Amino acid sequence: MNSALPDGYEISTDPERLDRELIHRWLSQDAYWALGRPREKQDLAIAQSLNFGLYESASGAQLGYARVVTDLSTFAWLCDVYIDPGVRGKGLGTALAAATRDHLAPYGLRRIMLATADAHAVYAKVGFASLETPEKWMALGEQ
């Protein structure tokens, strides 16, 4: 899986490679949508999802993460996308979003959704667009 990934990086869906402690720290301490998320809730989310880790090829250090909640038939929700602040601006977020899109493509899903407050341009580069009819959509819980 390389989806326009810059040289020196790799993406894997192997859950054994994930640094769960690091992911929890990133999300619970720095991601506006997950601040304060308990570790046990994060571990359960990882266990119940399709996970993508972004790694430096040479060292194997994890530098990014994305999670997909899906039935692998009709729908997917891309969430918890995070790139280590030290490597932002290198196109890694775009590459990670593209890798999730490409991984899901063979399933013929009807829709892949996500929510973002500040990264619309990143996701637009790989084909995501604002909802044409947001009045059709509803949510239960936090908004």
mmCIF file of C-alpha atoms in Angstrom:
data_model
loop_
_atom_site.group_PDB
_atom_site.id
_atom_site.type_symbol
_atom_site.label_atom_id
_atom_site.label_comp_id
_atom_site.label_asym_id
_atom_site.label_seq_id
_atom_site.Cartn_x
_atom_site.Cartn_y
_atom_site.Cartn_z
ATOM 1 C CA MET A 1 0.000 0.000 0.000
ATOM 2 C CA ASN A 2 1.699 3.240 -1.005
ATOM 3 C CA SER A 3 -0.989 5.635 -2.382
ATOM 4 C CA ALA A 4 1.309 8.590 -3.244
ATOM 5 C CA LEU A 5 3.259 8.020 -0.056
ATOM 6 C CA PRO A 6 6.530 9.979 0.112
ATOM 7 C CA ASP A 7 9.745 7.941 0.098
ATOM 8 C CA GLY A 8 10.851 6.686 3.493
ATOM 9 C CA TYR A 9 7.370 5.927 4.834
ATOM 10 C CA GLU A 10 5.024 2.960 4.771
ATOM 11 C CA ILE A 11 1.410 2.231 5.687
ATOM 12 C CA SER A 12 0.227 -1.022 7.213
ATOM 13 C CA THR A 13 -3.100 -2.459 8.353
ATOM 14 C CA ASP A 14 -1.338 -4.965 10.638
ATOM 15 C CA PRO A 15 -2.869 -4.374 14.089
ATOM 16 C CA GLU A 16 0.193 -5.923 15.758
ATOM 17 C CA ARG A 17 2.363 -2.999 14.581
ATOM 18 C CA LEU A 18 0.194 -0.337 16.227
ATOM 19 C CA ASP A 19 1.680 1.538 19.173
ATOM 20 C CA ARG A 20 -1.533 1.695 21.192
ATOM 21 C CA GLU A 21 -0.038 3.806 23.970
ATOM 22 C CA LEU A 22 1.198 6.385 21.447
ATOM 23 C CA ILE A 23 -2.136 6.437 19.607
ATOM 24 C CA HIS A 24 -3.970 7.008 22.873
ATOM 25 C CA ARG A 25 -1.622 9.824 23.862
ATOM 26 C CA TRP A 26 -1.977 11.511 20.469
ATOM 27 C CA LEU A 27 -5.750 11.342 20.430
ATOM 28 C CA SER A 28 -6.586 11.915 24.098
ATOM 29 C CA GLN A 29 -4.135 14.791 24.552
ATOM 30 C CA ASP A 30 -3.914 16.520 21.158
ATOM 31 C CA ALA A 31 -6.904 15.676 18.925
ATOM 32 C CA TYR A 32 -9.838 18.057 19.461
ATOM 33 C CA TRP A 33 -12.381 15.298 18.750
ATOM 34 C CA ALA A 34 -10.956 12.807 21.268
ATOM 35 C CA LEU A 35 -9.570 14.884 24.142
ATOM 36 C CA GLY A 36 -9.788 12.928 27.368
ATOM 37 C CA ARG A 37 -10.812 9.668 25.692
ATOM 38 C CA PRO A 38 -10.047 6.869 28.167
ATOM 39 C CA ARG A 39 -7.397 4.327 27.187
ATOM 40 C CA GLU A 40 -9.789 1.387 27.535
ATOM 41 C CA LYS A 41 -12.265 3.063 25.159
ATOM 42 C CA GLN A 42 -9.458 3.713 22.647
ATOM 43 C CA ASP A 43 -8.254 0.111 22.872
ATOM 44 C CA LEU A 44 -11.793 -1.143 22.261
ATOM 45 C CA ALA A 45 -12.178 1.201 19.267
ATOM 46 C CA ILE A 46 -8.944 -0.176 17.797
ATOM 47 C CA ALA A 47 -10.063 -3.772 18.383
ATOM 48 C CA GLN A 48 -13.409 -3.186 16.616
ATOM 49 C CA SER A 49 -12.059 -1.263 13.607
ATOM 50 C CA LEU A 50 -9.894 -1.489 10.520
ATOM 51 C CA ASN A 51 -6.699 0.352 11.464
ATOM 52 C CA PHE A 52 -4.011 2.025 9.378
ATOM 53 C CA GLY A 53 -0.608 2.822 10.823
ATOM 54 C CA LEU A 54 1.849 5.163 9.119
ATOM 55 C CA TYR A 55 5.488 4.327 9.836
ATOM 56 C CA GLU A 56 8.958 5.577 9.062
ATOM 57 C CA SER A 57 10.438 2.811 6.919
ATOM 58 C CA ALA A 58 13.974 2.872 8.352
ATOM 59 C CA SER A 59 13.156 2.875 12.074
ATOM 60 C CA GLY A 60 9.637 1.442 12.048
ATOM 61 C CA ALA A 61 8.504 4.316 14.301
ATOM 62 C CA GLN A 62 4.802 5.045 14.086
ATOM 63 C CA LEU A 63 4.115 8.573 12.811
ATOM 64 C CA GLY A 64 0.421 8.451 11.969
ATOM 65 C CA TYR A 65 -2.829 6.622 12.461
ATOM 66 C CA ALA A 66 -6.299 6.306 10.933
ATOM 67 C CA ARG A 67 -9.254 4.136 11.851
ATOM 68 C CA VAL A 68 -12.174 2.956 9.716
ATOM 69 C CA VAL A 69 -15.476 1.682 11.083
ATOM 70 C CA THR A 70 -17.164 -0.355 8.359
ATOM 71 C CA ASP A 71 -19.336 -3.306 7.414
ATOM 72 C CA LEU A 72 -17.125 -3.808 4.312
ATOM 73 C CA SER A 73 -20.301 -3.973 2.274
ATOM 74 C CA THR A 74 -22.108 -0.638 2.049
ATOM 75 C CA PHE A 75 -20.630 1.954 4.406
ATOM 76 C CA ALA A 76 -17.468 3.166 6.126
ATOM 77 C CA TRP A 77 -16.610 5.957 8.554
ATOM 78 C CA LEU A 78 -13.045 7.287 8.443
ATOM 79 C CA CYS A 79 -12.031 8.667 11.823
ATOM 80 C CA ASP A 80 -9.197 9.295 14.282
ATOM 81 C CA VAL A 81 -6.844 10.408 11.509
ATOM 82 C CA TYR A 82 -3.712 11.790 13.150
ATOM 83 C CA ILE A 83 -0.221 12.676 11.935
ATOM 84 C CA ASP A 84 2.603 13.310 14.409
ATOM 85 C CA PRO A 85 3.176 17.094 14.586
ATOM 86 C CA GLY A 86 6.872 16.637 13.803
ATOM 87 C CA VAL A 87 6.166 15.306 10.299
ATOM 88 C CA ARG A 88 3.126 17.343 9.268
ATOM 89 C CA GLY A 89 3.307 19.254 5.997
ATOM 90 C CA LYS A 90 4.914 16.388 4.049
ATOM 91 C CA GLY A 91 1.731 15.057 2.458
ATOM 92 C CA LEU A 92 1.475 12.164 4.905
ATOM 93 C CA GLY A 93 -2.117 12.936 5.931
ATOM 94 C CA THR A 94 -3.189 13.002 2.300
ATOM 95 C CA ALA A 95 -1.335 9.737 1.648
ATOM 96 C CA LEU A 96 -2.953 8.102 4.668
ATOM 97 C CA ALA A 97 -6.434 9.210 3.554
ATOM 98 C CA ALA A 98 -5.703 7.941 0.032
ATOM 99 C CA ALA A 99 -4.522 4.599 1.408
ATOM 100 C CA THR A 100 -7.774 4.121 3.335
ATOM 101 C CA ARG A 101 -9.789 5.049 0.227
ATOM 102 C CA ASP A 102 -7.780 2.654 -1.945
ATOM 103 C CA HIS A 103 -7.974 -0.172 0.591
ATOM 104 C CA LEU A 104 -11.773 0.142 0.696
ATOM 105 C CA ALA A 105 -12.268 0.528 -3.079
ATOM 106 C CA PRO A 106 -12.538 -3.215 -3.901
ATOM 107 C CA TYR A 107 -15.524 -3.553 -1.538
ATOM 108 C CA GLY A 108 -17.705 -1.256 -3.650
ATOM 109 C CA LEU A 109 -18.987 0.684 -0.665
ATOM 110 C CA ARG A 110 -21.840 3.070 -1.340
ATOM 111 C CA ARG A 111 -20.403 5.758 0.906
ATOM 112 C CA ILE A 112 -17.333 6.611 2.981
ATOM 113 C CA MET A 113 -17.974 9.408 5.464
ATOM 114 C CA LEU A 114 -15.834 11.513 7.759
ATOM 115 C CA ALA A 115 -16.112 14.655 9.847
ATOM 116 C CA THR A 116 -13.475 17.356 10.158
ATOM 117 C CA ALA A 117 -13.338 20.849 11.562
ATOM 118 C CA ASP A 118 -10.100 21.898 9.908
ATOM 119 C CA ALA A 119 -8.722 19.474 7.306
ATOM 120 C CA HIS A 120 -11.179 19.769 4.421
ATOM 121 C CA ALA A 121 -8.389 20.471 1.912
ATOM 122 C CA VAL A 122 -6.514 17.295 2.897
ATOM 123 C CA TYR A 123 -9.530 15.089 2.256
ATOM 124 C CA ALA A 124 -10.634 16.961 -0.887
ATOM 125 C CA LYS A 125 -7.308 15.966 -2.491
ATOM 126 C CA VAL A 126 -8.386 12.313 -2.364
ATOM 127 C CA GLY A 127 -11.978 12.827 -3.481
ATOM 128 C CA PHE A 128 -14.009 13.683 -0.383
ATOM 129 C CA ALA A 129 -16.528 16.522 -0.742
ATOM 130 C CA SER A 130 -18.969 18.367 1.486
ATOM 131 C CA LEU A 131 -22.455 16.891 1.658
ATOM 132 C CA GLU A 132 -24.692 18.114 -1.151
ATOM 133 C CA THR A 133 -27.809 17.619 0.951
ATOM 134 C CA PRO A 134 -26.794 17.940 4.610
ATOM 135 C CA GLU A 135 -30.448 18.381 5.576
ATOM 136 C CA LYS A 136 -30.904 14.640 4.912
ATOM 137 C CA TRP A 137 -28.365 13.673 7.571
ATOM 138 C CA MET A 138 -29.001 13.347 11.269
ATOM 139 C CA ALA A 139 -26.915 12.397 14.273
ATOM 140 C CA LEU A 140 -27.559 11.044 17.743
ATOM 141 C CA GLY A 141 -25.062 12.105 20.395
ATOM 142 C CA GLU A 142 -22.262 14.667 20.280
ATOM 143 C CA GLN A 143 -22.224 16.970 17.291
#
